Amino acid sequence: MADVNTISQPPTGLQRTGDSVFRGLCYSFAWLSVLVVVLIVLRIVFAAAPAVREYGLGFLTSRTWDPNKDQFGILPEIWGTMFTSLLALVIGTAFGVAAAVFLSEGYLGGFVFSVLKVFHLEFNGFWGKLPEQVEQVLKNLIELLAAIPSVVYGLWGLFVIIPLIRPACNWLHLKMGWFAPFGTDLSGPGVLPAVLVLSIMILPTITAISRDALVSVPPKLRMAAYGMGATQWETILAVILPTAARGILGGILLAFGRALGETMALAMLVGNANLISISLFSPANTLAALLANTFPEAHPKEIGVLMYAALVLLGITLVVNMIGAFILQRASAVMEGGK
Amino acid sequence: MATHDATGSSLLSTLPSEPDPNPFAGVDFNELERSLRRPRTLINVLLSGLVTCMTLVALIPLFSVIWMLLWRGGRKLSLALFTQLPPAPLEQGGGFGNAVLGTLIIVLLAALISMPLGILSAVFMAQAPERSRLASAVRFSAKVLTGFPSILAGVFAYGAVVLVMGGYSAIAGAVAVSILMLPTIMLTAEDAIRMVPAKMKEAAIGMGATRTQTVLMVLLPTAFPGILTGIMLAVARAAGETAPLLFTALFSNYWPVSGHHLNLMQPTASLAVLIYNFAGMPFQNQVEMAWAAALVMVLMVLITNLVGQSLSRQQVQS
């Protein structure tokens, strides 16, 4: 403090220590959050290890689940998980990408704009903002689909979807029972209601990521296509969608990961039956639903086996999610290069 | 016109083209008209219509869910629901006061666990040099956790807390839920800190602030709305999670107290598990109560979500 005219000073000892303590804290917390992931994986692996040693790979291909005889197998659950997730993915992708195109092309905003034009209000200070606001509301509504908790979707599926589709499903079974997907009747919970609800739950993921990918297609590509005389949809199908394909694919894979791990809606709607059936109306089971339904009342022996099932689920979702995240990262890198 | 022609012909002298008397000779003007009879335009209109219909169909479930919640849950809604305990089978009346309290306790505890971890990791990620291996490892694990099936968080908490502490408890539930909150908090906080203009940080360092002072007095206060948004979104997600609570916090028909003290070490009720349990019961009263609980839970989730989003909008505007 040689110069009394200045209020500046070198950091005091306390501040120096505080600084290194805080930096150390940040550093160790960063390590900790990596450790959490490692810990979760290790914890599940170790808990599953005895069951893995006892049942081996036969666990994945056996169809019986009988705690009394100590026989366990999760082939029906793996089949059910894949069957419901893939079907939901098909429906969710169709509607999700359609909604993303609808949002990114600004159809609704264009419609509102042309309505305003009739009243000559399109550049009015107040009304002129309306198209943009309506687009924003629509985007938020689709995102709202993701905010509703999955147990509420399960409740809704039980009391709205199942009664709604049951007459149609049973009619289909009666008339077209020879067709394998309609091979059984829908007595209550089953694959189709689970698939419908699941596809609604993954739709916002697909829409949000696809819309981002579509919007980030460089506008000059669109302009070039229009300039060559392409119609709007020729441009969308031949230029915009192929350019954004990688981003959309990444979104679909992330949605697939979500569908695989989704628990509550499926536990309530899929019927929890240890069956392998191609029928859309038959009850089935999934890995996550198996865990949710069996875990709370399982005895210690069964818990080890359930940990094995959890390990299988962890493996499948990790692989799908990592591929999805990797593709998305590559996609955004490609887009950066295109600008 | 004359000068124009002259320069034009001198520039284009290498080309054989004489000024064409009729440049549109080969063009059929009817071809250029936009007519719905043409497959090209027709397909265009049809696909636009299809996409519009599909988007509207995708929104039907949303309105159906909201309508059912208001209609079936709203009828039942009363103050008694928040003060009474869940009814036994065939019993009339009752409420889910303990479940509302339990949800709040679990979410609060989970936020207390995941907030320091998430925010300090985010500070580290935002401050670390570009090529820091640890920072990208942290980011990678946050992304892995984003897609982590919620039931597996429950499985982990069962193995790490329930088995170790010897019983189902609110703490175990909070640990499970905090794992699901962590990535949202971490990634949004990192973004928010990175959004702080570099000149503010440089000004602080230029004035001789230590790194800690820069972070605590400049970066975190400026990034606060963004960080809060992340916390709100994470809380909203956590409040609706059921799967991780099924075998960690379990369920209870009683208040989470023993004697006159809050007891965090016993099975605790939550709205989500109550909905799951009551939805499958064959009793009218329980089903009605599940709908009312769903309405309360969705309202809690949506309000938290909206507050979070309005905070982030303020940040974008400022």
XYZ file of C-alpha atoms in Angstrom:
657
model
C 0.000 0.000 0.000
C 2.670 2.408 -1.033
C 0.368 4.768 -2.852
C -2.448 6.101 -0.686
C -4.203 7.706 -3.656
C -5.389 4.411 -5.054
C -8.056 2.078 -3.752
C -6.640 -0.829 -5.726
C -4.673 -3.394 -3.808
C -3.186 -6.796 -4.434
C -5.407 -9.657 -3.297
C -5.126 -10.307 0.420
C -4.075 -13.693 1.717
C -7.684 -14.553 2.473
C -8.759 -13.731 -1.073
C -5.873 -15.773 -2.457
C -6.866 -18.803 -0.381
C -10.526 -18.254 -1.209
C -9.634 -18.175 -4.876
C -7.737 -21.429 -4.831
C -10.372 -23.084 -2.629
C -13.148 -22.058 -5.024
C -11.187 -23.178 -8.074
C -10.415 -26.462 -6.394
C -14.082 -26.826 -5.546
C -15.154 -26.269 -9.168
C -12.507 -28.700 -10.350
C -13.516 -31.413 -7.915
C -17.238 -30.959 -8.596
C -16.540 -31.307 -12.302
C -14.755 -34.578 -11.538
C -17.615 -35.570 -9.290
C -20.218 -35.176 -12.025
C -18.171 -37.418 -14.311
C -17.804 -39.840 -11.426
C -21.565 -39.905 -10.893
C -22.066 -41.408 -14.349
C -19.235 -43.902 -13.846
C -20.622 -44.747 -10.416
C -24.124 -45.376 -11.746
C -22.826 -47.709 -14.440
C -20.492 -49.526 -12.018
C -23.188 -49.828 -9.360
C -25.579 -51.488 -11.808
C -22.830 -53.679 -13.276
C -21.739 -54.905 -9.843
C -25.279 -55.499 -8.670
C -25.960 -57.476 -11.830
C -22.694 -59.445 -11.764
C -23.909 -62.458 -9.706
C -26.966 -62.898 -11.917
C -24.853 -62.490 -15.055
C -22.534 -65.232 -13.810
C -25.420 -67.513 -12.912
C -27.677 -67.117 -15.944
C -25.188 -65.981 -18.580
C -26.367 -65.140 -22.057
C -29.210 -67.649 -21.805
C -31.005 -64.963 -19.799
C -31.413 -62.949 -22.989
C -32.939 -65.796 -24.977
C -35.106 -67.547 -22.394
C -38.836 -66.889 -22.282
C -39.849 -67.951 -18.771
C -40.019 -65.709 -15.715
C -40.788 -67.858 -12.725
C -39.373 -66.762 -9.353
C -40.622 -69.970 -7.716
C -38.541 -72.173 -9.994
C -35.656 -69.710 -10.189
C -36.043 -69.513 -13.946
C -35.611 -66.115 -15.475
C -35.443 -64.865 -19.046
C -36.141 -61.531 -20.665
C -36.601 -62.349 -24.339
C -40.301 -61.305 -24.245
C -39.301 -58.013 -22.601
C -36.572 -57.312 -25.157
C -39.025 -58.118 -27.942
C -41.736 -55.934 -26.347
C -39.328 -53.027 -25.849
C -38.171 -53.135 -29.458
C -41.641 -53.755 -30.909
C -43.346 -50.884 -29.056
C -40.427 -48.466 -29.502
C -40.041 -49.083 -33.236
C -43.766 -48.784 -33.924
C -43.969 -45.626 -31.832
C -40.927 -44.316 -33.663
C -42.598 -44.815 -37.059
C -45.748 -42.941 -36.010
C -43.835 -40.315 -34.023
C -41.435 -39.674 -36.913
C -44.204 -39.253 -39.484
C -46.121 -36.755 -37.385
C -43.064 -35.184 -35.776
C -41.298 -34.410 -39.057
C -44.582 -33.185 -40.589
C -45.017 -30.806 -37.659
C -41.380 -29.698 -38.011
C -41.905 -28.911 -41.717
C -45.162 -27.109 -40.866
C -43.306 -24.996 -38.293
C -40.157 -24.335 -40.328
C -42.070 -23.375 -43.494
C -44.116 -20.886 -41.483
C -47.483 -22.124 -42.799
C -49.451 -20.813 -39.867
C -47.696 -17.450 -39.911
C -48.340 -17.234 -43.670
C -51.995 -18.049 -43.144
C -52.415 -15.402 -40.452
C -50.553 -12.927 -42.669
C -52.925 -13.518 -45.571
C -55.940 -13.151 -43.286
C -54.524 -9.831 -42.063
C -53.941 -8.812 -45.674
C -57.676 -9.051 -46.317
C -58.164 -6.340 -43.684
C -55.054 -4.411 -44.846
C -53.517 -4.829 -41.413
C -50.438 -6.863 -42.386
C -47.963 -4.064 -41.631
C -49.952 -2.558 -38.773
C -47.854 -1.889 -35.688
C -49.939 -4.130 -33.443
C -51.486 -6.718 -35.766
C -48.340 -7.051 -37.880
C -46.631 -8.970 -35.070
C -49.445 -11.509 -34.929
C -48.080 -14.089 -37.440
C -44.822 -14.378 -35.522
C -46.635 -14.642 -32.197
C -48.988 -17.345 -33.479
C -46.007 -19.366 -34.739
C -44.403 -19.047 -31.312
C -47.588 -20.227 -29.593
C -47.760 -23.277 -31.864
C -44.136 -24.120 -31.125
C -44.781 -23.816 -27.389
C -47.890 -26.004 -27.643
C -45.854 -28.815 -29.199
C -43.193 -28.373 -26.531
C -45.961 -28.539 -23.930
C -46.559 -32.141 -25.020
C -43.117 -32.904 -23.575
C -43.856 -31.155 -20.279
C -46.770 -33.406 -19.324
C -45.485 -36.111 -16.939
C -45.538 -39.641 -18.291
C -47.736 -40.980 -15.481
C -50.427 -38.508 -16.583
C -50.166 -39.868 -20.130
C -50.568 -43.329 -18.632
C -53.717 -42.262 -16.796
C -55.054 -40.630 -19.951
C -54.260 -43.738 -21.996
C -56.104 -45.970 -19.526
C -59.254 -43.885 -19.398
C -59.372 -42.248 -22.853
C -57.331 -44.129 -25.460
C -58.221 -47.707 -24.495
C -62.010 -47.183 -24.412
C -61.723 -45.111 -27.611
C -59.838 -47.620 -29.758
C -61.244 -50.816 -28.278
C -64.372 -51.130 -30.470
C -62.351 -50.442 -33.629
C -59.648 -52.926 -32.624
C -62.116 -55.683 -31.816
C -63.933 -55.050 -35.100
C -60.638 -55.332 -36.961
C -59.870 -58.566 -35.142
C -63.305 -59.948 -36.023
C -63.085 -59.031 -39.706
C -59.379 -59.480 -40.335
C -58.274 -61.877 -37.616
C -56.268 -63.908 -40.186
C -53.876 -60.958 -40.487
C -51.231 -61.558 -37.811
C -51.072 -57.986 -36.385
C -54.827 -58.205 -35.685
C -54.551 -61.759 -34.365
C -55.970 -61.162 -30.890
C -58.617 -58.898 -29.461
C -57.895 -55.913 -27.260
C -59.195 -56.838 -23.842
C -57.713 -53.841 -22.055
C -54.089 -52.808 -21.924
C -52.082 -53.882 -24.953
C -49.417 -52.961 -27.469
C -51.441 -50.519 -29.580
C -52.543 -48.124 -26.809
C -48.984 -48.184 -25.461
C -47.583 -47.420 -28.909
C -50.007 -44.555 -29.501
C -49.214 -42.898 -26.180
C -45.493 -43.518 -26.610
C -45.521 -41.903 -30.052
C -47.189 -38.807 -28.580
C -44.491 -38.657 -25.920
C -41.562 -38.806 -28.347
C -43.112 -36.479 -30.928
C -41.921 -33.229 -29.292
C -38.301 -34.478 -29.275
C -38.425 -35.299 -32.976
C -40.201 -32.046 -33.850
C -37.859 -29.808 -31.863
C -34.641 -31.333 -33.236
C -35.952 -31.675 -36.818
C -37.167 -28.080 -36.791
C -33.731 -26.894 -35.669
C -32.154 -28.922 -38.477
C -34.609 -27.595 -41.094
C -34.239 -23.977 -39.997
C -30.452 -24.179 -40.120
C -30.416 -25.225 -43.788
C -28.688 -22.264 -45.497
C -31.415 -20.079 -47.088
C -29.448 -19.729 -50.324
C -30.136 -23.393 -51.100
C -33.857 -22.731 -50.892
C -33.523 -19.576 -52.968
C -31.528 -21.437 -55.600
C -34.206 -24.124 -55.853
C -36.992 -21.540 -56.128
C -34.929 -19.659 -58.714
C -34.753 -22.773 -60.870
C -38.519 -22.965 -60.821
C -39.047 -25.674 -58.224
C -42.317 -25.600 -56.331
C -42.302 -25.293 -52.549
C -42.658 -29.031 -52.015
C -40.174 -29.958 -54.704
C -37.751 -27.751 -52.789
C -38.657 -29.342 -49.464
C -38.399 -32.920 -50.696
C -35.362 -32.583 -52.941
C -33.288 -29.904 -51.195
C -34.307 -29.050 -47.648
C -35.063 -32.487 -46.209
C -31.955 -34.186 -47.683
C -29.756 -31.352 -46.404
C -31.273 -31.594 -42.938
C -31.421 -35.400 -43.016
C -28.523 -35.929 -40.661
C -29.971 -33.656 -37.985
C -33.395 -35.261 -38.333
C -31.846 -38.731 -38.073
C -30.029 -37.706 -34.891
C -33.321 -36.463 -33.446
C -35.057 -39.716 -34.370
C -32.334 -41.738 -32.665
C -32.552 -39.640 -29.489
C -36.328 -40.119 -29.538
C -35.741 -43.848 -29.963
C -33.546 -43.771 -26.863
C -36.338 -42.031 -24.978
C -38.895 -44.556 -26.157
C -36.710 -47.489 -25.080
C -36.310 -46.132 -21.561
C -39.837 -44.780 -21.111
C -41.353 -46.461 -18.091
C -44.578 -45.255 -16.569
C -46.868 -44.922 -19.573
C -45.817 -48.388 -20.713
C -46.065 -49.959 -17.275
C -49.668 -48.730 -17.153
C -50.683 -49.476 -20.743
C -48.742 -52.409 -22.134
C -50.391 -55.094 -20.042
C -47.374 -56.713 -18.363
C -47.773 -60.116 -19.952
C -44.791 -62.354 -20.567
C -45.708 -62.898 -24.206
C -44.030 -62.679 -27.582
C -46.697 -61.838 -30.118
C -46.780 -59.879 -33.351
C -50.384 -58.882 -32.628
C -50.953 -55.177 -32.027
C -53.773 -55.886 -29.607
C -52.121 -58.477 -27.398
C -50.637 -57.484 -24.048
C -46.838 -57.494 -23.824
C -44.087 -56.246 -21.535
C -41.010 -54.049 -21.802
C -37.747 -53.982 -19.865
C -38.540 -50.706 -18.102
C -42.098 -51.790 -17.279
C -40.778 -55.086 -15.931
C -38.464 -53.176 -13.581
C -41.224 -50.803 -12.472
C -43.755 -53.544 -11.801
C -41.578 -56.276 -10.308
C -38.974 -54.332 -8.342
C -41.100 -53.027 -5.443
C -42.256 -56.512 -4.428
C -39.235 -58.554 -5.442
C -37.331 -60.763 -3.021
C -33.517 -60.384 -2.827
C -32.810 -63.186 -5.295
C -35.102 -61.671 -7.901
C -33.544 -58.241 -7.393
C -30.204 -59.509 -8.637
C -31.926 -60.758 -11.775
C -33.741 -57.449 -12.216
C -30.371 -55.705 -11.987
C -29.282 -57.827 -14.941
C -32.365 -56.650 -16.844
C -31.496 -53.065 -15.859
C -27.980 -53.610 -17.203
C -29.386 -54.783 -20.551
C -31.644 -51.713 -20.709
C -28.703 -49.471 -19.797
C -26.577 -51.010 -22.546
C -29.235 -50.618 -25.248
C -30.143 -47.020 -24.375
C -26.523 -45.922 -23.971
C -25.585 -47.230 -27.414
C -28.634 -45.661 -29.107
C -28.172 -42.318 -27.329
C -24.461 -42.110 -28.066
C -24.998 -42.790 -31.770
C -27.755 -40.158 -31.792
C -25.630 -37.533 -30.025
C -22.685 -38.305 -32.321
C -24.776 -37.910 -35.480
C -26.223 -34.620 -34.197
C -22.753 -33.291 -33.451
C -21.550 -34.224 -36.948
C -24.716 -32.720 -38.459
C -24.212 -29.335 -36.835
C -20.542 -29.377 -37.890
C -21.577 -30.010 -41.513
C -24.102 -27.165 -41.343
C -21.466 -24.802 -39.966
C -19.308 -25.653 -42.971
C -22.180 -24.945 -45.378
C -22.714 -21.358 -44.250
C -30.603 2.906 -76.676
C -27.970 3.232 -79.376
C -25.064 3.375 -76.943
C -26.516 0.450 -75.065
C -26.675 -1.645 -78.222
C -23.150 -0.698 -79.180
C -21.568 -1.715 -75.876
C -23.699 -4.820 -75.806
C -22.617 -6.026 -79.217
C -18.946 -5.241 -78.612
C -18.960 -7.227 -75.381
C -20.861 -10.120 -76.841
C -19.119 -10.083 -80.195
C -17.710 -13.544 -79.604
C -21.198 -14.936 -79.206
C -23.185 -15.700 -82.330
C -26.422 -14.327 -80.925
C -28.095 -11.591 -82.872
C -30.703 -9.738 -80.782
C -33.604 -12.170 -80.946
C -36.721 -10.534 -82.385
C -38.926 -12.737 -80.215
C -37.125 -14.105 -77.146
C -40.218 -15.994 -76.027
C -40.632 -17.920 -79.279
C -40.453 -21.417 -77.870
C -42.331 -20.659 -74.654
C -45.907 -21.716 -74.148
C -47.354 -19.183 -71.735
C -50.086 -21.544 -70.632
C -47.283 -23.736 -69.300
C -46.215 -21.022 -66.882
C -49.603 -20.546 -65.357
C -50.116 -21.933 -61.868
C -53.007 -24.293 -62.277
C -54.392 -26.873 -59.915
C -54.859 -29.275 -62.842
C -51.106 -29.690 -63.023
C -49.666 -32.568 -60.990
C -46.844 -30.349 -59.732
C -49.074 -27.726 -58.178
C -51.659 -30.240 -57.120
C -49.065 -32.294 -55.228
C -47.806 -29.085 -53.673
C -51.237 -28.136 -52.372
C -52.026 -31.686 -51.258
C -48.771 -32.084 -49.325
C -49.240 -28.702 -47.661
C -52.719 -29.784 -46.616
C -51.408 -33.135 -45.371
C -48.718 -31.526 -43.243
C -51.239 -29.071 -41.793
C -53.643 -31.881 -40.912
C -50.895 -33.994 -39.342
C -49.747 -31.077 -37.184
C -53.312 -30.468 -36.031
C -53.795 -34.192 -35.313
C -50.575 -34.162 -33.282
C -52.062 -31.429 -31.092
C -55.338 -33.280 -30.409
C -53.846 -35.408 -27.586
C -52.612 -32.262 -25.837
C -56.067 -30.718 -25.802
C -57.647 -34.036 -24.890
C -55.300 -34.453 -21.900
C -55.931 -30.898 -20.714
C -59.692 -31.255 -21.181
C -59.817 -34.548 -19.284
C -57.685 -33.125 -16.466
C -59.942 -30.096 -16.090
C -63.147 -32.083 -16.479
C -62.446 -35.162 -14.377
C -59.881 -33.666 -12.002
C -61.412 -30.202 -11.699
C -64.753 -31.589 -10.495
C -63.078 -33.227 -7.571
C -60.780 -30.357 -6.659
C -61.319 -28.947 -3.173
C -59.305 -27.625 -0.276
C -59.871 -30.845 1.696
C -57.744 -32.716 -0.858
C -54.697 -30.847 0.377
C -55.264 -31.415 4.077
C -56.459 -35.024 4.276
C -54.774 -38.386 3.930
C -55.438 -40.865 1.089
C -58.604 -42.937 1.563
C -58.578 -46.678 2.143
C -60.333 -48.844 -0.471
C -64.113 -48.298 -0.514
C -63.740 -45.321 1.813
C -65.244 -42.059 0.555
C -63.601 -38.639 0.670
C -59.979 -38.286 1.668
C -57.225 -36.331 -0.002
C -53.552 -36.368 -0.896
C -52.042 -33.750 1.382
C -49.164 -36.029 2.332
C -48.386 -36.679 -1.339
C -48.217 -32.962 -2.167
C -45.926 -32.403 0.809
C -43.855 -35.470 -0.102
C -43.393 -34.310 -3.698
C -42.283 -30.868 -2.496
C -39.824 -32.383 -0.004
C -38.322 -34.782 -2.527
C -37.977 -32.157 -5.242
C -36.483 -29.633 -2.813
C -33.942 -32.149 -1.529
C -33.093 -33.208 -5.071
C -32.564 -29.563 -6.063
C -30.295 -29.068 -3.037
C -28.179 -32.005 -4.194
C -28.030 -31.226 -7.890
C -27.756 -27.414 -7.789
C -24.260 -27.049 -6.292
C -22.948 -29.966 -8.323
C -24.510 -28.735 -11.553
C -23.676 -25.047 -11.233
C -20.071 -25.492 -10.101
C -19.441 -28.060 -12.848
C -20.943 -25.567 -15.294
C -18.604 -22.844 -14.013
C -15.721 -25.212 -14.570
C -16.871 -26.105 -18.094
C -17.424 -22.480 -19.066
C -14.065 -21.350 -17.666
C -11.943 -24.278 -18.761
C -9.634 -23.816 -21.752
C -11.018 -24.870 -25.126
C -9.185 -28.168 -25.283
C -9.658 -29.236 -21.673
C -10.221 -32.984 -21.600
C -12.038 -32.858 -18.266
C -14.481 -30.223 -19.545
C -15.429 -32.324 -22.542
C -15.713 -35.386 -20.313
C -18.116 -33.459 -18.051
C -20.124 -32.294 -21.061
C -20.219 -35.823 -22.416
C -21.464 -37.270 -19.144
C -24.137 -34.562 -18.948
C -25.310 -35.582 -22.415
C -25.305 -39.242 -21.426
C -27.437 -38.390 -18.389
C -29.898 -36.414 -20.569
C -30.946 -39.585 -22.334
C -30.720 -41.733 -19.226
C -33.889 -43.827 -18.626
C -35.474 -42.512 -15.443
C -36.133 -45.992 -14.086
C -32.393 -46.691 -14.057
C -31.861 -43.688 -11.780
C -34.246 -45.469 -9.432
C -32.332 -48.737 -9.772
C -29.100 -46.917 -8.952
C -30.562 -45.125 -5.932
C -31.990 -48.428 -4.743
C -28.562 -50.021 -4.853
C -26.627 -47.028 -3.532
C -29.005 -45.586 -0.917
C -31.862 -47.940 -0.037
C -29.648 -50.994 0.425
C -26.935 -49.017 2.245
C -29.254 -47.111 4.601
C -31.496 -50.107 5.107
C -34.865 -48.755 4.030
C -36.990 -46.772 1.621
C -36.798 -43.045 2.294
C -37.374 -39.575 0.917
C -33.581 -39.184 0.724
C -33.258 -42.169 -1.617
C -36.010 -40.704 -3.796
C -34.251 -37.333 -3.823
C -30.945 -38.918 -4.873
C -32.672 -40.694 -7.766
C -34.453 -37.537 -8.906
C -31.343 -35.369 -8.541
C -29.556 -37.545 -11.129
C -32.298 -36.644 -13.599
C -32.127 -32.932 -12.724
C -28.358 -32.691 -13.001
C -27.876 -32.582 -16.813
C -30.531 -29.892 -17.380
C -29.055 -27.641 -14.691
C -25.503 -28.256 -15.883
C -26.025 -27.654 -19.600
C -28.280 -24.576 -19.257
C -25.975 -23.033 -16.631
C -22.964 -23.543 -18.902
C -24.784 -21.876 -21.794
C -25.882 -19.000 -19.561
C -22.350 -18.397 -18.282
C -20.931 -18.534 -21.804
C -23.500 -15.961 -22.926
C -22.080 -13.347 -20.543
C -20.270 -10.815 -22.777
C -16.505 -11.393 -22.754
C -15.844 -7.694 -22.129
C -17.548 -7.874 -18.730
C -15.256 -10.679 -17.708
C -12.208 -8.898 -19.154
C -13.156 -5.684 -17.339
C -13.322 -7.548 -14.034
C -9.965 -9.205 -14.611
C -8.523 -5.876 -15.767
C -9.557 -4.280 -12.501
C -7.519 -6.896 -10.700
C -10.287 -9.216 -9.567
C -9.246 -12.768 -8.842
C -10.879 -15.486 -10.893
C -13.169 -16.359 -8.013
C -14.264 -12.745 -7.651
C -14.925 -12.592 -11.393
C -17.076 -15.697 -11.233
C -18.974 -14.842 -8.074
C -19.476 -11.114 -8.620
C -19.698 -10.783 -12.403
C -20.384 -14.042 -14.229
C -22.877 -15.730 -11.909
C -25.022 -12.623 -11.203
C -25.186 -11.801 -14.928
C -25.977 -15.371 -15.876
C -28.429 -15.757 -12.988
C -31.703 -15.627 -15.008
C -30.410 -18.296 -17.370
C -29.240 -20.519 -14.543
C -32.577 -20.089 -12.797
C -34.358 -21.120 -16.014
C -32.377 -24.347 -16.048
C -33.208 -25.007 -12.402
C -36.905 -24.335 -13.007
C -37.016 -26.664 -16.016
C -35.232 -29.362 -14.042
C -37.603 -28.938 -11.095
C -40.602 -29.114 -13.433
C -39.311 -32.347 -14.898
C -38.478 -33.772 -11.480
C -41.911 -33.016 -10.032
C -43.530 -35.282 -12.593
C -41.097 -38.177 -12.401
C -42.620 -41.397 -11.160
C -40.359 -44.243 -12.175
C -37.361 -43.321 -9.976
C -39.603 -42.995 -6.907
C -41.364 -46.359 -7.199
C -38.763 -48.268 -5.228
C -36.794 -45.494 -3.553
C -39.324 -43.280 -1.774
C -42.015 -45.952 -2.203
C -45.377 -44.681 -0.927
C -47.005 -44.047 2.398
C -50.533 -43.387 3.528
C -49.345 -41.092 6.291
C -47.667 -37.739 6.743
C -43.873 -37.855 6.508
C -43.463 -37.095 10.219
C -42.615 -39.079 13.284
C -43.586 -37.478 16.560
C -43.595 -33.797 15.703
C -40.557 -33.802 13.444
C -40.203 -34.177 9.744
C -38.813 -37.633 9.106
C -36.888 -38.032 5.859
C -35.857 -41.596 6.582
C -39.198 -43.308 6.082
C -41.234 -44.204 2.975
C -42.713 -40.989 1.622
C -45.775 -40.423 -0.523
C -45.561 -38.473 -3.777
C -48.232 -37.283 -6.196
C -46.757 -39.246 -9.092
C -46.738 -42.593 -7.287
C -50.214 -41.859 -5.893
C -51.527 -41.390 -9.438
C -49.875 -44.632 -10.535
C -51.255 -46.616 -7.589
C -54.763 -45.172 -7.715
C -55.143 -45.373 -11.507
C -55.038 -49.154 -11.359
C -57.572 -49.495 -8.548
C -61.107 -50.622 -9.308
C -62.638 -48.011 -6.981
C -64.365 -44.912 -8.323
C -63.186 -42.664 -5.485
C -59.525 -43.587 -5.997
C -59.709 -43.061 -9.750
C -61.309 -39.643 -9.287
C -58.559 -38.822 -6.822
C -55.899 -39.896 -9.332
C -57.337 -37.418 -11.850
C -57.408 -34.629 -9.266
C -53.809 -35.423 -8.286
C -52.835 -35.412 -11.977
C -54.401 -31.959 -12.378
C -52.513 -30.628 -9.346
C -49.260 -32.141 -10.584
C -49.635 -30.833 -14.140
C -50.443 -27.371 -12.789
C -47.314 -27.465 -10.622
C -45.204 -28.612 -13.574
C -46.663 -26.109 -16.039
C -46.399 -23.118 -13.708
C -42.766 -23.920 -12.922
C -42.108 -24.381 -16.630
C -43.760 -21.081 -17.592
C -41.891 -19.141 -14.902
C -38.643 -20.686 -16.151
C -39.374 -19.822 -19.763
C -40.402 -16.239 -19.018
C -37.092 -15.802 -17.166
C -35.134 -17.016 -20.188
C -37.091 -14.666 -22.472
C -36.155 -11.721 -20.259
C -32.541 -12.708 -20.560
C -32.721 -12.856 -24.356
C -34.280 -9.396 -24.480
C -31.803 -7.682 -22.171
